[in-house]
Short mmCIF file of C-alpha atoms and ligand atoms in Angstrom, two decimals:
data_model
loop_
_atom_site.label_atom_id
_atom_site.label_comp_id
_atom_site.label_asym_id
_atom_site.label_seq_id
_atom_site.Cartn_x
_atom_site.Cartn_y
_atom_site.Cartn_z
CA UNK A 112 -131.37 103.02 29.82
CA UNK A 113 -134.55 101.48 28.44
CA UNK A 114 -136.72 99.10 30.49
CA UNK A 115 -134.93 96.09 31.91
CA UNK A 116 -136.59 92.85 30.76
CA UNK A 117 -135.57 90.27 33.26
CA UNK A 118 -135.38 86.56 32.86
CA UNK A 119 -135.93 84.29 35.84
CA UNK A 120 -132.79 83.77 37.88
CA UNK A 121 -131.22 80.33 37.57
CA UNK A 122 -130.79 80.40 41.33
CA UNK A 123 -133.40 82.48 43.10
CA UNK A 124 -131.42 82.36 46.34
CA UNK A 125 -128.69 84.47 44.75
CA UNK A 126 -128.90 88.23 44.61
CA UNK A 127 -127.68 88.80 41.10
CA UNK A 128 -126.88 92.18 39.56
CA UNK A 129 -129.90 93.30 37.49
CA UNK A 130 -127.68 93.12 34.38
CA UNK A 131 -127.04 89.42 35.01
CA UNK A 132 -130.74 88.81 34.49
CA UNK A 133 -131.16 90.79 31.28
CA UNK A 134 -132.52 88.88 28.34
CA UNK A 135 -130.66 89.08 25.05
CA UNK A 136 -132.60 91.97 23.43
CA UNK A 137 -132.31 94.14 26.55
CA UNK A 138 -128.62 93.31 26.93
CA UNK A 139 -127.94 94.14 23.29
CA UNK A 140 -129.75 97.46 23.61
CA UNK A 141 -127.53 98.30 26.57
CA UNK A 142 -124.44 97.15 24.67
CA UNK A 143 -125.25 99.34 21.68
CA UNK A 144 -125.75 102.42 23.83
CA UNK A 145 -122.43 101.76 25.60
CA UNK A 146 -120.59 100.86 22.39
CA UNK A 147 -121.60 104.16 20.82
CA UNK A 148 -120.40 106.04 23.88
CA UNK A 149 -117.09 104.14 23.87
CA UNK A 150 -116.35 104.76 20.20
CA UNK A 151 -117.10 108.48 20.54
CA UNK A 152 -114.98 108.68 23.68
CA UNK A 153 -111.99 106.77 22.23
CA UNK A 154 -112.12 108.66 18.94
CA UNK A 155 -112.24 112.05 20.67
CA UNK A 156 -109.60 111.37 23.33
CA UNK A 157 -107.00 108.91 22.02
CA UNK A 158 -104.92 110.08 19.03
CA UNK A 159 -104.18 106.49 17.96
CA UNK A 160 -107.92 105.77 17.66
CA UNK A 161 -108.55 109.06 15.85
CA UNK A 162 -105.89 108.13 13.33
CA UNK A 163 -106.98 104.51 12.93
CA UNK A 164 -110.64 105.36 12.42
CA UNK A 165 -109.78 108.18 10.02
CA UNK A 166 -107.57 105.81 8.03
CA UNK A 167 -110.38 103.26 7.91
CA UNK A 168 -112.82 105.97 6.82
CA UNK A 169 -115.13 105.37 9.78
CA UNK A 170 -116.66 107.92 12.11
CA UNK A 171 -118.22 107.15 15.50
CA UNK A 172 -121.64 107.98 14.02
CA UNK A 173 -121.27 105.05 11.61
CA UNK A 174 -121.86 102.69 14.55
CA UNK A 175 -125.65 102.38 14.39
CA UNK A 176 -126.06 98.71 15.26
CA UNK A 177 -123.94 96.18 17.14
CA UNK A 178 -122.97 94.51 13.87
CA UNK A 179 -121.45 97.81 12.68
CA UNK A 180 -118.59 96.96 15.03
CA UNK A 181 -116.91 95.14 12.12
CA UNK A 182 -116.31 98.55 10.52
CA UNK A 183 -113.85 99.41 13.29
CA UNK A 184 -110.16 98.59 12.89
CA UNK A 185 -108.57 96.10 15.28
CA UNK A 186 -106.28 97.16 18.12
CA UNK A 187 -103.19 95.04 18.75
CA UNK A 188 -100.62 94.63 21.49
CA UNK A 189 -98.19 96.43 19.15
CA UNK A 190 -100.53 99.45 19.04
CA UNK A 191 -100.49 99.59 22.83
CA UNK A 192 -96.70 99.21 22.94
CA UNK A 193 -96.19 101.95 20.35
CA UNK A 194 -97.87 104.45 22.67
CA UNK A 195 -95.88 103.42 25.78
CA UNK A 196 -96.36 104.42 28.52
CA UNK A 197 -99.55 106.53 28.67
CA UNK A 198 -100.48 107.26 25.05
CA UNK A 199 -103.69 105.21 25.12
CA UNK A 200 -105.15 106.98 28.15
CA UNK A 201 -108.44 108.67 27.30
CA UNK A 202 -108.64 110.94 30.35
CA UNK A 203 -106.21 113.48 31.82
CA UNK A 204 -103.59 111.92 34.09
CA UNK A 205 -105.16 113.73 37.05
CA UNK A 206 -108.24 111.52 36.59
CA UNK A 207 -106.21 108.29 36.63
CA UNK A 208 -106.38 106.69 40.06
CA UNK A 209 -104.36 103.56 39.39
CA UNK A 210 -101.89 102.10 36.91
CA UNK A 211 -101.17 98.44 36.21
CA UNK A 212 -98.83 96.88 33.69
CA UNK A 213 -98.50 93.53 32.00
CA UNK A 214 -95.37 91.55 32.73
CA UNK A 215 -93.74 92.43 29.42
CA UNK A 216 -91.79 89.20 29.04
CA UNK A 217 -91.60 89.94 25.33
CA UNK A 218 -90.62 93.60 25.01
CA UNK A 219 -92.01 96.68 26.72
CA UNK A 220 -94.76 96.19 29.26
CA UNK A 221 -98.26 97.33 28.38
CA UNK A 222 -99.41 100.03 30.75
CA UNK A 223 -103.10 100.42 31.60
CA UNK A 224 -104.96 103.01 33.68
CA UNK A 225 -108.20 103.25 35.64
CA UNK A 226 -110.37 106.16 36.75
CA UNK A 227 -112.20 106.01 40.09
CA UNK A 228 -115.28 104.86 38.16
CA UNK A 229 -113.29 102.16 36.34
CA UNK A 230 -111.97 100.84 39.66
CA UNK A 231 -115.45 100.76 41.10
CA UNK A 232 -116.86 98.86 38.09
CA UNK A 233 -113.91 96.46 38.19
CA UNK A 234 -114.49 95.73 41.88
CA UNK A 235 -118.18 95.12 41.15
CA UNK A 236 -117.33 92.69 38.36
CA UNK A 237 -114.93 90.80 40.62
CA UNK A 238 -117.62 90.69 43.29
CA UNK A 239 -120.01 89.31 40.65
CA UNK A 240 -117.39 86.77 39.57
CA UNK A 241 -116.69 85.59 43.11
CA UNK A 242 -120.41 85.27 43.80
CA UNK A 243 -120.79 83.21 40.61
CA UNK A 244 -117.96 81.02 41.96
CA UNK A 245 -119.94 80.33 45.12
CA UNK A 246 -118.27 82.84 47.47
CA UNK A 247 -120.67 84.74 49.74
CA UNK A 248 -120.45 87.81 51.97
CA UNK A 249 -118.86 86.94 55.28
CA UNK A 250 -116.54 84.29 53.88
CA UNK A 251 -112.76 84.54 54.21
CA UNK A 252 -110.82 84.67 50.96
CA UNK A 253 -107.10 83.83 50.72
CA UNK A 254 -105.87 85.92 47.77
CA UNK A 255 -102.62 84.44 46.44
CA UNK A 256 -102.60 86.32 43.14
CA UNK A 257 -99.52 88.55 42.98
CA UNK A 258 -99.96 92.09 44.35
CA UNK A 259 -98.23 94.88 42.47
CA UNK A 260 -98.34 95.93 38.84
CA UNK A 261 -99.96 92.59 37.92
CA UNK A 262 -103.75 93.04 37.86
CA UNK A 263 -104.46 89.77 39.68
CA UNK A 264 -103.76 90.67 43.32
CA UNK A 265 -105.11 94.19 43.74
CA UNK A 266 -107.88 93.61 41.19
CA UNK A 267 -109.26 90.61 43.02
CA UNK A 268 -108.69 92.27 46.40
CA UNK A 269 -111.07 95.16 45.76
CA UNK A 270 -113.77 92.75 44.62
CA UNK A 271 -113.46 90.57 47.72
CA UNK A 272 -114.10 93.63 49.88
CA UNK A 273 -116.88 94.88 47.60
CA UNK A 274 -118.66 91.53 47.92
CA UNK A 275 -118.56 91.86 51.69
CA UNK A 276 -116.14 89.00 52.16
CA UNK A 277 -112.89 89.17 54.15
CA UNK A 278 -109.70 89.63 52.12
CA UNK A 279 -106.51 87.86 53.21
CA UNK A 280 -103.96 89.65 50.99
CA UNK A 281 -101.15 87.11 51.05
CA UNK A 282 -100.00 87.66 47.42
CA UNK A 283 -97.92 85.00 45.63
CA UNK A 284 -94.86 83.05 46.82
CA UNK A 285 -93.60 81.92 50.25
CA UNK A 286 -95.52 78.71 49.83
CA UNK A 287 -94.81 77.26 53.27
CA UNK A 288 -96.31 80.39 54.81
CA UNK A 289 -99.36 80.15 52.53
CA UNK A 290 -100.00 76.67 53.91
CA UNK A 291 -99.56 77.87 57.49
CA UNK A 292 -102.03 80.71 57.02
CA UNK A 293 -104.58 78.45 55.34
CA UNK A 294 -104.41 76.20 58.40
CA UNK A 295 -104.49 79.08 60.92
CA UNK A 296 -106.97 81.52 59.29
CA UNK A 297 -109.32 78.86 57.90
CA UNK A 298 -110.29 80.64 54.67
CA UNK A 299 -113.34 79.40 52.75
CA UNK A 300 -111.88 80.24 49.35
CA UNK A 301 -108.55 80.66 47.63
CA UNK A 302 -107.68 82.75 44.58
CA UNK A 303 -104.52 81.88 42.61
CA UNK A 304 -103.32 80.35 39.37
CA UNK A 305 -104.19 76.68 38.89
CA UNK A 306 -100.50 75.75 38.72
CA UNK A 307 -99.84 77.54 42.00
CA UNK A 308 -102.69 75.69 43.71
CA UNK A 309 -100.93 72.48 42.68
CA UNK A 310 -97.74 73.79 44.32
CA UNK A 311 -99.70 74.63 47.48
CA UNK A 312 -101.32 71.18 47.57
CA UNK A 313 -97.88 69.54 47.28
CA UNK A 314 -96.54 71.76 50.06
CA UNK A 315 -99.44 70.74 52.30
CA UNK A 316 -98.61 67.09 51.77
CA UNK A 317 -94.93 67.75 52.47
CA UNK A 318 -95.94 69.32 55.79
CA UNK A 319 -98.08 66.30 56.62
CA UNK A 320 -101.39 68.11 56.06
CA UNK A 321 -104.09 66.34 54.09
CA UNK A 322 -105.10 68.92 51.42
CA UNK A 323 -108.68 67.59 51.61
CA UNK A 324 -108.89 68.40 55.30
CA UNK A 325 -108.52 72.20 55.12
CA UNK A 326 -111.31 74.76 55.39
CA UNK A 327 -111.10 75.57 51.65
CA UNK A 328 -114.29 74.99 49.70
CA UNK A 329 -113.76 77.00 46.52
CA UNK A 330 -110.80 77.98 44.34
CA UNK A 331 -111.14 80.73 41.73
CA UNK A 332 -108.39 79.96 39.27
CA UNK A 333 -107.14 81.78 36.20
CA UNK A 334 -104.41 83.91 34.61
CA UNK A 335 -103.11 80.92 32.64
CA UNK A 336 -104.58 78.18 30.44
CA UNK A 337 -105.69 75.05 32.27
CA UNK A 338 -107.75 72.03 31.35
CA UNK A 339 -110.86 70.34 32.71
CA UNK A 340 -108.58 67.42 33.62
CA UNK A 341 -106.59 69.81 35.84
CA UNK A 342 -109.87 70.99 37.36
CA UNK A 343 -110.78 67.41 38.30
CA UNK A 344 -107.28 66.76 39.67
CA UNK A 345 -107.41 69.87 41.90
CA UNK A 346 -111.01 69.22 43.00
CA UNK A 347 -110.13 65.66 43.95
CA UNK A 348 -106.91 66.52 45.73
CA UNK A 349 -108.28 69.44 47.72
CA UNK A 350 -111.96 68.51 47.98
CA UNK A 351 -113.06 71.87 46.56
CA UNK A 352 -114.96 73.39 43.65
CA UNK A 353 -112.44 74.78 41.14
CA UNK A 354 -113.90 77.62 39.06
CA UNK A 355 -112.40 79.46 36.09
CA UNK A 356 -111.85 83.24 36.14
CA UNK A 357 -110.78 84.93 32.92
CA UNK A 358 -109.39 88.34 32.10
CA UNK A 359 -106.50 90.31 30.73
CA UNK A 360 -104.86 93.59 31.71
CA UNK A 361 -105.54 95.35 28.43
CA UNK A 362 -109.27 94.78 28.75
CA UNK A 363 -109.47 95.31 32.55
CA UNK A 364 -107.75 92.50 34.46
CA UNK A 365 -109.36 89.48 36.12
CA UNK A 366 -113.16 89.35 35.97
CA UNK A 367 -113.84 89.97 32.27
CA UNK A 368 -115.69 86.68 32.61
CA UNK A 369 -116.18 83.95 35.18
CA UNK A 370 -117.60 80.48 35.39
CA UNK A 371 -120.69 79.75 37.43
CA UNK A 372 -120.03 77.07 40.04
CA UNK A 373 -123.31 75.31 39.33
CA UNK A 374 -122.39 74.59 35.70
CA UNK A 375 -118.56 74.87 35.40
CA UNK A 376 -118.92 75.05 31.65
CA UNK A 377 -116.61 77.90 30.67
CA UNK A 378 -116.58 81.56 31.77
CA UNK A 379 -119.65 83.69 31.12
CA UNK A 380 -118.43 86.95 29.62
CA UNK A 381 -119.82 89.92 31.53
CA UNK A 382 -121.31 91.29 28.36
CA UNK A 383 -122.78 94.41 29.90
CA UNK A 384 -119.17 95.69 30.06
CA UNK A 385 -117.33 93.84 27.28
CA UNK A 386 -118.39 92.97 23.75
CA UNK A 387 -116.70 89.75 22.59
CA UNK A 388 -116.12 88.63 19.00
CA UNK A 389 -114.32 85.67 17.45
CA UNK A 390 -112.25 86.17 14.33
CA UNK A 391 -110.43 83.83 11.98
CA UNK A 392 -106.76 83.98 11.05
CA UNK A 393 -107.59 86.44 8.26
CA UNK A 394 -109.39 88.73 10.70
CA UNK A 395 -112.86 87.90 9.35
CA UNK A 396 -115.58 87.61 12.02
CA UNK A 397 -116.69 84.04 12.75
CA UNK A 398 -120.18 83.04 13.90
CA UNK A 399 -120.83 81.92 17.48
CA UNK A 400 -119.72 78.33 18.01
CA UNK A 401 -116.67 78.54 15.73
CA UNK A 402 -113.14 78.57 17.11
CA UNK A 403 -110.83 81.48 16.55
CA UNK A 404 -109.17 84.44 18.25
CA UNK A 405 -111.09 86.25 20.94
CA UNK A 406 -111.47 90.01 20.41
CA UNK A 407 -112.90 92.49 22.93
CA UNK A 408 -114.34 95.97 22.83
CA UNK A 409 -114.74 97.58 26.23
CA UNK A 410 -118.14 99.20 26.80
CA UNK A 411 -117.74 101.20 30.01
CA UNK A 412 -114.06 101.96 30.43
CA UNK A 413 -113.14 105.62 30.84
CA UNK A 414 -109.35 105.73 31.22
CA UNK A 415 -108.42 102.91 28.87
CA UNK A 416 -111.12 102.12 26.31
CA UNK A 417 -110.22 99.37 23.84
CA UNK A 418 -111.77 98.91 20.41
CA UNK A 419 -111.67 95.39 18.99
CA UNK A 420 -108.58 94.38 20.97
CA UNK A 421 -107.01 91.16 19.68
CA UNK A 422 -106.32 88.99 22.72
CA UNK A 423 -104.50 86.15 20.88
CA UNK A 424 -106.53 83.79 23.09
CA UNK A 425 -108.18 80.98 21.18
CA UNK A 426 -111.71 79.86 22.03
CA UNK A 427 -115.30 80.00 20.79
CA UNK A 428 -118.46 81.78 21.90
CA UNK A 429 -121.24 79.61 23.32
CA UNK A 430 -124.77 80.44 24.49
CA UNK A 431 -125.28 81.39 28.14
CA UNK A 432 -126.39 78.72 30.60
CA UNK A 433 -126.42 79.76 34.27
CA UNK A 434 -126.74 83.37 33.06
CA UNK A 435 -128.83 82.81 29.93
CA UNK A 436 -128.49 86.38 28.63
CA UNK A 437 -124.67 86.41 28.58
CA UNK A 438 -122.59 84.27 26.25
CA UNK A 439 -119.85 81.99 27.50
CA UNK A 440 -116.42 81.22 26.13
CA UNK A 441 -115.17 77.69 25.96
CA UNK A 442 -112.42 77.19 28.56
CA UNK A 443 -109.31 78.74 27.03
CA UNK A 444 -106.71 76.11 26.44
CA UNK A 445 -104.31 78.03 24.26
CA UNK A 446 -103.02 81.33 22.96
CA UNK A 447 -101.71 82.01 19.49
CA UNK A 448 -98.34 82.67 21.12
CA UNK A 449 -98.26 79.30 22.95
CA UNK A 450 -98.76 77.20 19.88
CA UNK A 451 -95.84 74.87 19.25
CA UNK A 452 -95.25 73.81 15.66
CA UNK A 453 -93.40 70.53 15.70
CA UNK A 454 -92.52 69.04 12.34
CA UNK A 455 -95.68 70.44 10.82
CA UNK A 456 -97.98 69.50 13.70
CA UNK A 457 -99.57 72.29 15.76
CA UNK A 458 -99.90 71.60 19.45
CA UNK A 459 -100.67 73.40 22.68
CA UNK A 460 -99.12 72.63 26.07
CA UNK A 461 -102.62 72.05 27.47
CA UNK A 462 -103.05 69.08 25.10
CA UNK A 463 -100.08 67.46 26.84
CA UNK A 464 -101.55 68.41 30.25
CA UNK A 465 -104.78 66.64 29.30
CA UNK A 466 -102.93 63.45 28.37
CA UNK A 467 -100.59 63.52 31.39
CA UNK A 468 -103.49 63.89 33.82
CA UNK A 469 -105.24 60.96 32.17
CA UNK A 470 -102.44 58.61 33.27
CA UNK A 471 -102.80 57.91 36.98
CA UNK A 472 -99.24 56.68 37.48
CA UNK A 473 -97.79 60.05 36.37
CA UNK A 474 -97.47 63.29 38.33
CA UNK A 475 -98.82 66.59 36.96
CA UNK A 476 -95.31 68.12 37.12
CA UNK A 477 -93.91 68.44 33.63
CA UNK A 478 -92.20 70.93 31.34
CA UNK A 479 -91.69 70.91 27.59
CA UNK A 480 -88.27 71.44 26.04
CA UNK A 481 -87.93 72.28 22.37
CA UNK A 482 -84.62 71.70 20.63
CA UNK A 483 -83.10 71.07 17.21
CA UNK A 484 -82.13 67.56 16.29
CA UNK A 485 -80.08 68.22 13.15
CA UNK A 486 -82.52 70.21 11.02
CA UNK A 487 -85.57 68.69 12.69
CA UNK A 488 -87.39 70.19 15.65
CA UNK A 489 -87.66 67.93 18.66
CA UNK A 490 -89.69 68.08 21.85
CA UNK A 491 -88.86 66.51 25.17
CA UNK A 492 -91.45 66.08 27.91
CA UNK A 493 -89.58 66.17 31.23
CA UNK A 494 -91.90 64.81 33.89
CA UNK A 495 -91.38 63.99 37.55
CA UNK A 496 -91.91 60.36 38.44
CA UNK A 497 -94.48 59.42 41.06
CA UNK A 498 -92.68 59.39 44.44
CA UNK A 499 -94.53 56.34 45.73
CA UNK A 500 -94.35 54.07 42.69
CA UNK A 501 -91.58 51.77 41.51
CA UNK A 502 -89.13 52.71 38.74
CA UNK A 503 -90.68 50.09 36.44
CA UNK A 504 -94.21 51.42 36.90
CA UNK A 505 -93.00 54.98 36.23
CA UNK A 506 -91.07 53.92 33.15
CA UNK A 507 -94.11 52.10 31.84
CA UNK A 508 -96.18 55.26 32.46
CA UNK A 509 -93.64 57.34 30.51
CA UNK A 510 -93.98 54.95 27.57
CA UNK A 511 -97.76 55.20 27.66
CA UNK A 512 -97.43 58.99 27.64
CA UNK A 513 -95.22 58.97 24.54
CA UNK A 514 -97.64 56.59 22.79
CA UNK A 515 -100.72 58.63 23.62
CA UNK A 516 -99.05 61.83 22.43
CA UNK A 517 -98.21 60.08 19.18
CA UNK A 518 -101.79 58.80 18.75
CA UNK A 519 -103.72 61.89 19.89
CA UNK A 520 -101.46 64.70 18.66
CA UNK A 521 -99.63 62.91 15.87
CA UNK A 522 -96.04 63.66 16.79
CA UNK A 523 -93.19 61.71 18.38
CA UNK A 524 -91.67 63.12 21.56
CA UNK A 525 -89.05 61.98 24.05
CA UNK A 526 -90.28 61.50 27.58
CA UNK A 527 -87.67 61.90 30.30
CA UNK A 528 -88.46 60.91 33.87
CA UNK A 529 -87.19 63.28 36.56
CA UNK A 530 -86.82 62.77 40.30
CA UNK A 531 -89.62 64.14 42.52
CA UNK A 532 -89.05 67.86 43.14
CA UNK A 533 -86.53 68.20 40.28
CA UNK A 534 -88.62 70.57 38.15
CA UNK A 535 -89.38 74.19 38.99
CA UNK A 536 -92.66 74.75 40.88
CA UNK A 537 -95.16 77.42 39.93
CA UNK A 538 -95.43 80.58 42.01
CA UNK A 539 -97.91 82.26 39.66
CA UNK A 540 -98.14 81.94 35.91
CA UNK A 541 -96.25 78.73 35.20
CA UNK A 542 -93.55 78.64 32.52
CA UNK A 543 -94.23 75.31 30.87
CA UNK A 544 -92.27 75.62 27.62
CA UNK A 545 -88.50 76.07 27.26
CA UNK A 546 -87.43 76.77 23.72
CA UNK A 547 -83.74 75.88 23.39
CA UNK A 548 -83.62 76.20 19.59
O1 LIG B 760 -103.71 87.26 33.94
C1 LIG B 760 -105.52 88.71 34.57
C2 LIG B 760 -106.02 87.67 35.50
C3 LIG B 760 -105.58 87.65 36.80
C4 LIG B 760 -106.97 86.77 35.09
C5 LIG B 760 -106.06 86.71 37.68
C6 LIG B 760 -107.47 85.83 35.96
C7 LIG B 760 -107.01 85.79 37.26
P1 LIG B 760 -102.56 89.31 32.09
O2 LIG B 760 -101.35 89.13 32.92
O3 LIG B 760 -102.67 90.52 31.23
O4 LIG B 760 -103.85 89.34 32.98
O5 LIG B 760 -102.68 88.00 31.21
C8 LIG B 760 -103.80 87.81 30.38
O6 LIG B 760 -103.67 85.41 30.60
O7 LIG B 760 -104.86 86.87 27.58
C9 LIG B 760 -104.86 84.70 28.71
O8 LIG B 760 -103.92 84.30 27.75
C10 LIG B 760 -104.37 84.29 30.08
N1 LIG B 760 -105.51 84.00 30.95
C11 LIG B 760 -106.09 84.78 31.87
N2 LIG B 760 -107.10 84.12 32.48
C12 LIG B 760 -107.17 82.89 31.90
C13 LIG B 760 -107.99 81.75 32.07
C14 LIG B 760 -104.27 88.33 33.81
N3 LIG B 760 -108.95 81.72 32.98
C15 LIG B 760 -103.70 86.50 29.67
N4 LIG B 760 -107.78 80.70 31.26
C16 LIG B 760 -104.91 86.21 28.81
C17 LIG B 760 -106.81 80.71 30.32
C18 LIG B 760 -106.15 82.83 30.91
N5 LIG B 760 -105.99 81.75 30.13
#
């Protein structure tokens, strides 16, 4: 690699990776070198990429600058499914040290693989992410992401150890036990989905433990969309810093990007390993700052390189702040797949979350039910009433919710109050929407 031009560290007390201090020109030079390697590697080793590039009339040598990336065809979830299980692997199976798979709620799971080098880079990126979140060597980390084929548990685990922190590999579920171990082991940090942290906080209260009184100082939350309102709610209830970790199995797993605790302004993408783009609905690239679908090209992956993978996550690219050389994404509040179209109005569940959390007399426990009312689509917000407030206060709060949804989103919904504890609790990725149509 050419000379590293470093920019001053935002926080001189932190030992950052040298790449985290690269200025934009140096980072882009590194990206180009790695992009060219990746395209050659994918084209030579993965028949689907050979075919797609041939069909598009592009050869790896056509990638001379970073902007040449637009010449490459997109890769979709369907492409990955069509090669199930191992057709996208770019190294012999004997070189694959680990396999993960996406949940596959809609069809076949997507299977991904990692070489020893991939696993090492992944662990380093998790270590970088945890450090950006405020976790330091020597701290104890309660890892409640699910262990198994899901990338969350084992992915985060390796990074905790790599950082020099202590991993507590509890995995997801058994909430009462989670609370017990938080009390007994006194971890400094917790890793889980934001909805599961809410479940844990409730369970603490049920056991008579003040969630603000525990040893926890930091939560590194991701794997599902969540809002800044939810961040404030969790920070207030648990007296912690809540930081956003982003990633997806197809591109690596957790740690594709992470927020910095000092700014909490959306995940910085670790651009030395992943090249992000934003595209419009027609697939045309959009400039930084404009909202659209996030697309990634991996830059260092050996076993499972991806070229212009369409994530279906909606966000925009913003300039770096705490790591000035690396761009950020705006906090992801929706996926293409989550969008609800209700009588011509597009809405995302996180928009409802934002409104719910803005009304103090409501609880954050709600689900959305979609049904048909004659030929019209209808949506019901089922929300648990506040256990300590009177019926009248809760009913008034439900009315305010319906009004605010009407004003801010532009659609009428029914709000139905439920008894405390009536709705399912999260144990990982929360299922918020029930489509009964
Ligand atoms: O959820 C990887 C992960 C594990 C990320 C633990 C963070 C923490 P998948 O199961 O493949 O991988 O799901 C990926 O989850 O495309 C987003 O839609 C969503 N997602 C992940 N992180 C965030 C986040 C893991 N921080 C899909 N904010 C992605 C919003 C997120 N959505």
